[in-house]
Amino acid sequence: MKISPVEQLFTLFNETALILQEELSCTFLEAIAETGENVFQQSLLQDELSELSIKRLKKQYEEISLDKFSNEEIRKAFQLVILKGMKETTQPNHQMTPDSVGMLVGYLVQKFMKEGSFRLLDPAIGTGNLLTTVLNQQVNKKIESVGIEIDDILIRLAYVNANLQEHPVQLFNQDSLEPLFIDPVDAVISDLPVGFYPNDMRAAEYQLKAAEGHSYAHHLFIEQSVKHTKDGGYLFFIIPNGLFESELAPSLREFLKENVIVQGLLQLPLSMFKNKNSAKSIFIMQKKGEGTVAPKQAMLVDMPSLSSAAEMDSILRKIDKWFLENKN
Ligand code: SAM
């Protein structure tokens, strides 16, 4: 049986990462970053490997030439091997953004961002899966991307992921809620980390700080993202469905009313999530600026299922109709 390009690449990443994991006594996720870097640089970058491992690794790397694969094949194979690594350790807030969600965000970015070139920020880039899913869908556009991530292993994976797919991405390994030294962007995408932000001193600098106790990281992420977006720029967030139901929601509403125009809310299918409380939506807004006008009606969509082609098709038609009526 013929194996698919994604399987072929997955096998390469997986088997070489297993060898490196043992040789370097590191985690599987770290070993994926190591092997990804080897594949990209086309050389063995680790010192002190045994003769046998050098031979085995070289043999595997020589069998594959990256330029025979599309970006989506590379991204999917890399995603699968990371998913395997994440099963061992990762906490829910570090999880990769699933393909179906990334594809939808990519579709929306492509519809909203009409310019031929723009700057795009993901302030919680994680492994870069969401960002590169979105980038792979923007055809004939010149995009300068910026990614920020607090976790040093995830940002290494994002770095290797972007390199393998040849996407230029400027990366910062830092807390996104600390001051950011980046130029304003035209669009933000982010699968927001949800929960309390432990640094009360830093939170105190935000309008959306809690009056008492810890603030919500996801609220502060929204404020920080709006701050770094150009007037008229768009923001696409994956948010928990309960965003507007918490006790801190009134100040968030107030902030949004002052600073952005809500463009749409797409509720993702409940079947994608463990339970109702962990369900999410895609929230789209535009930063207010000269000439920005509110849509006649916000795009409100309840996604049925992302796996049924017919249902997906009907939703995409509904979204297209919304664009015709509101954005032309
Ligand atoms: N979209 C990412 C992907 O496809 O891999 C996954 C994003 S994940 C849901 C949220 C990310 O936010 C995690 O990688 C986490 O480490 C990061 N994060 C949490 N708090 C952060 C902070 N204060 N500054 C920067 N990154 C943070």
GROMACS .gro file of N, CA, C and O and ligand atoms in nm, residues 93-97 122-130 148-151 154 174-177 191 193 197 221, ligand 1:
model
  135
   93ASN      N    1  -0.451   2.418   2.857
   93ASN     CA    2  -0.432   2.553   2.807
   93ASN      C    3  -0.320   2.566   2.705
   93ASN      O    4  -0.301   2.669   2.644
   94HIS      N    5  -0.242   2.459   2.689
   94HIS     CA    6  -0.131   2.462   2.593
   94HIS      C    7  -0.164   2.390   2.465
   94HIS      O    8  -0.081   2.379   2.376
   95GLN      N    9  -0.287   2.338   2.457
   95GLN     CA   10  -0.317   2.254   2.342
   95GLN      C   11  -0.316   2.329   2.211
   95GLN      O   12  -0.350   2.447   2.205
   96MET      N   13  -0.279   2.255   2.106
   96MET     CA   14  -0.277   2.314   1.973
   96MET      C   15  -0.418   2.345   1.927
   96MET      O   16  -0.512   2.274   1.964
   97THR      N   17  -0.430   2.445   1.842
   97THR     CA   18  -0.561   2.476   1.787
   97THR      C   19  -0.592   2.373   1.678
   97THR      O   20  -0.511   2.354   1.587
  122ASP      N   21   0.004   3.679   1.638
  122ASP     CA   22  -0.058   3.581   1.727
  122ASP      C   23   0.014   3.592   1.861
  122ASP      O   24   0.128   3.546   1.875
  123PRO      N   25  -0.052   3.654   1.962
  123PRO     CA   26   0.017   3.674   2.091
  123PRO      C   27   0.021   3.548   2.179
  123PRO      O   28   0.073   3.554   2.290
  124ALA      N   29  -0.036   3.437   2.132
  124ALA     CA   30  -0.027   3.310   2.206
  124ALA      C   31   0.000   3.202   2.102
  124ALA      O   32  -0.080   3.111   2.082
  125ILE      N   33   0.115   3.212   2.037
  125ILE     CA   34   0.140   3.134   1.915
  125ILE      C   35   0.153   2.983   1.941
  125ILE      O   36   0.129   2.903   1.851
  126GLY      N   37   0.187   2.946   2.063
  126GLY     CA   38   0.200   2.802   2.093
  126GLY      C   39   0.296   2.736   1.996
  126GLY      O   40   0.410   2.782   1.977
  127THR      N   41   0.249   2.631   1.928
  127THR     CA   42   0.332   2.556   1.833
  127THR      C   43   0.331   2.619   1.694
  127THR      O   44   0.393   2.566   1.602
  128GLY      N   45   0.252   2.725   1.677
  128GLY     CA   46   0.242   2.787   1.545
  128GLY      C   47   0.142   2.717   1.454
  128GLY      O   48   0.131   2.750   1.336
  129ASN      N   49   0.068   2.620   1.509
  129ASN     CA   50  -0.024   2.548   1.421
  129ASN      C   51  -0.136   2.638   1.369
  129ASN      O   52  -0.163   2.641   1.249
  130LEU      N   53  -0.198   2.716   1.456
  130LEU     CA   54  -0.305   2.806   1.411
  130LEU      C   55  -0.248   2.907   1.311
  130LEU      O   56  -0.304   2.926   1.203
  148ILE      N   57   0.411   3.549   1.968
  148ILE     CA   58   0.466   3.561   2.104
  148ILE      C   59   0.420   3.440   2.184
  148ILE      O   60   0.306   3.395   2.170
  149GLU      N   61   0.511   3.389   2.267
  149GLU     CA   62   0.477   3.269   2.345
  149GLU      C   63   0.565   3.267   2.470
  149GLU      O   64   0.684   3.292   2.464
  150ILE      N   65   0.501   3.232   2.581
  150ILE     CA   66   0.574   3.232   2.709
  150ILE      C   67   0.652   3.102   2.729
  150ILE      O   68   0.755   3.100   2.796
  151ASP      N   69   0.604   2.994   2.669
  151ASP     CA   70   0.664   2.862   2.694
  151ASP      C   71   0.780   2.839   2.597
  151ASP      O   72   0.764   2.849   2.476
  154LEU      N   73   0.735   2.534   2.345
  154LEU     CA   74   0.636   2.559   2.239
  154LEU      C   75   0.690   2.659   2.137
  154LEU      O   76   0.671   2.641   2.017
  174GLN      N   77   0.825   3.552   2.542
  174GLN     CA   78   0.799   3.636   2.660
  174GLN      C   79   0.652   3.627   2.699
  174GLN      O   80   0.571   3.568   2.626
  175ASP      N   81   0.620   3.684   2.812
  175ASP     CA   82   0.481   3.698   2.855
  175ASP      C   83   0.419   3.809   2.769
  175ASP      O   84   0.468   3.922   2.770
  176SER      N   85   0.313   3.777   2.699
  176SER     CA   86   0.250   3.875   2.608
  176SER      C   87   0.184   3.990   2.683
  176SER      O   88   0.146   4.089   2.621
  177LEU      N   89   0.167   3.974   2.813
  177LEU     CA   90   0.101   4.081   2.887
  177LEU      C   91   0.203   4.180   2.945
  177LEU      O   92   0.167   4.283   2.997
  191ASP      N   93  -0.583   3.191   1.976
  191ASP     CA   94  -0.659   3.094   2.053
  191ASP      C   95  -0.621   3.128   2.198
  191ASP      O   96  -0.516   3.087   2.247
  193PRO      N   97  -0.534   3.193   2.581
  193PRO     CA   98  -0.522   3.112   2.703
  193PRO      C   99  -0.629   3.162   2.801
  193PRO      O  100  -0.646   3.283   2.817
  197TYR      N  101  -0.461   3.535   3.552
  197TYR     CA  102  -0.324   3.579   3.527
  197TYR      C  103  -0.261   3.603   3.663
  197TYR      O  104  -0.312   3.684   3.742
  221PHE      N  105  -0.548   3.975   2.751
  221PHE     CA  106  -0.499   3.947   2.615
  221PHE      C  107  -0.578   4.027   2.511
  221PHE      O  108  -0.523   4.076   2.413
  329SAM     N1  109  -0.274   2.849   1.867
  329SAM     C1  110  -0.175   2.770   1.938
  329SAM     C2  111  -0.133   2.652   1.851
  329SAM     O1  112  -0.192   2.628   1.746
  329SAM     O2  113  -0.041   2.580   1.894
  329SAM     C3  114  -0.226   2.722   2.071
  329SAM     C4  115  -0.257   2.831   2.167
  329SAM     S1  116  -0.287   2.769   2.330
  329SAM     C5  117  -0.458   2.749   2.336
  329SAM     C6  118  -0.255   2.911   2.429
  329SAM     C7  119  -0.108   2.946   2.438
  329SAM     O3  120  -0.092   3.064   2.516
  329SAM     C8  121  -0.023   2.839   2.505
  329SAM     O4  122   0.077   2.800   2.416
  329SAM     C9  123   0.038   2.909   2.627
  329SAM     O5  124   0.169   2.868   2.659
  329SAM    C10  125   0.034   3.055   2.583
  329SAM     N2  126   0.032   3.153   2.693
  329SAM    C11  127  -0.038   3.147   2.810
  329SAM     N3  128  -0.016   3.258   2.882
  329SAM    C12  129   0.068   3.336   2.810
  329SAM    C13  130   0.126   3.464   2.833
  329SAM     N4  131   0.100   3.534   2.943
  329SAM     N5  132   0.207   3.515   2.737
  329SAM    C14  133   0.234   3.446   2.623
  329SAM     N6  134   0.182   3.323   2.597
  329SAM    C15  135   0.100   3.270   2.689
   0.00000   0.00000   0.00000
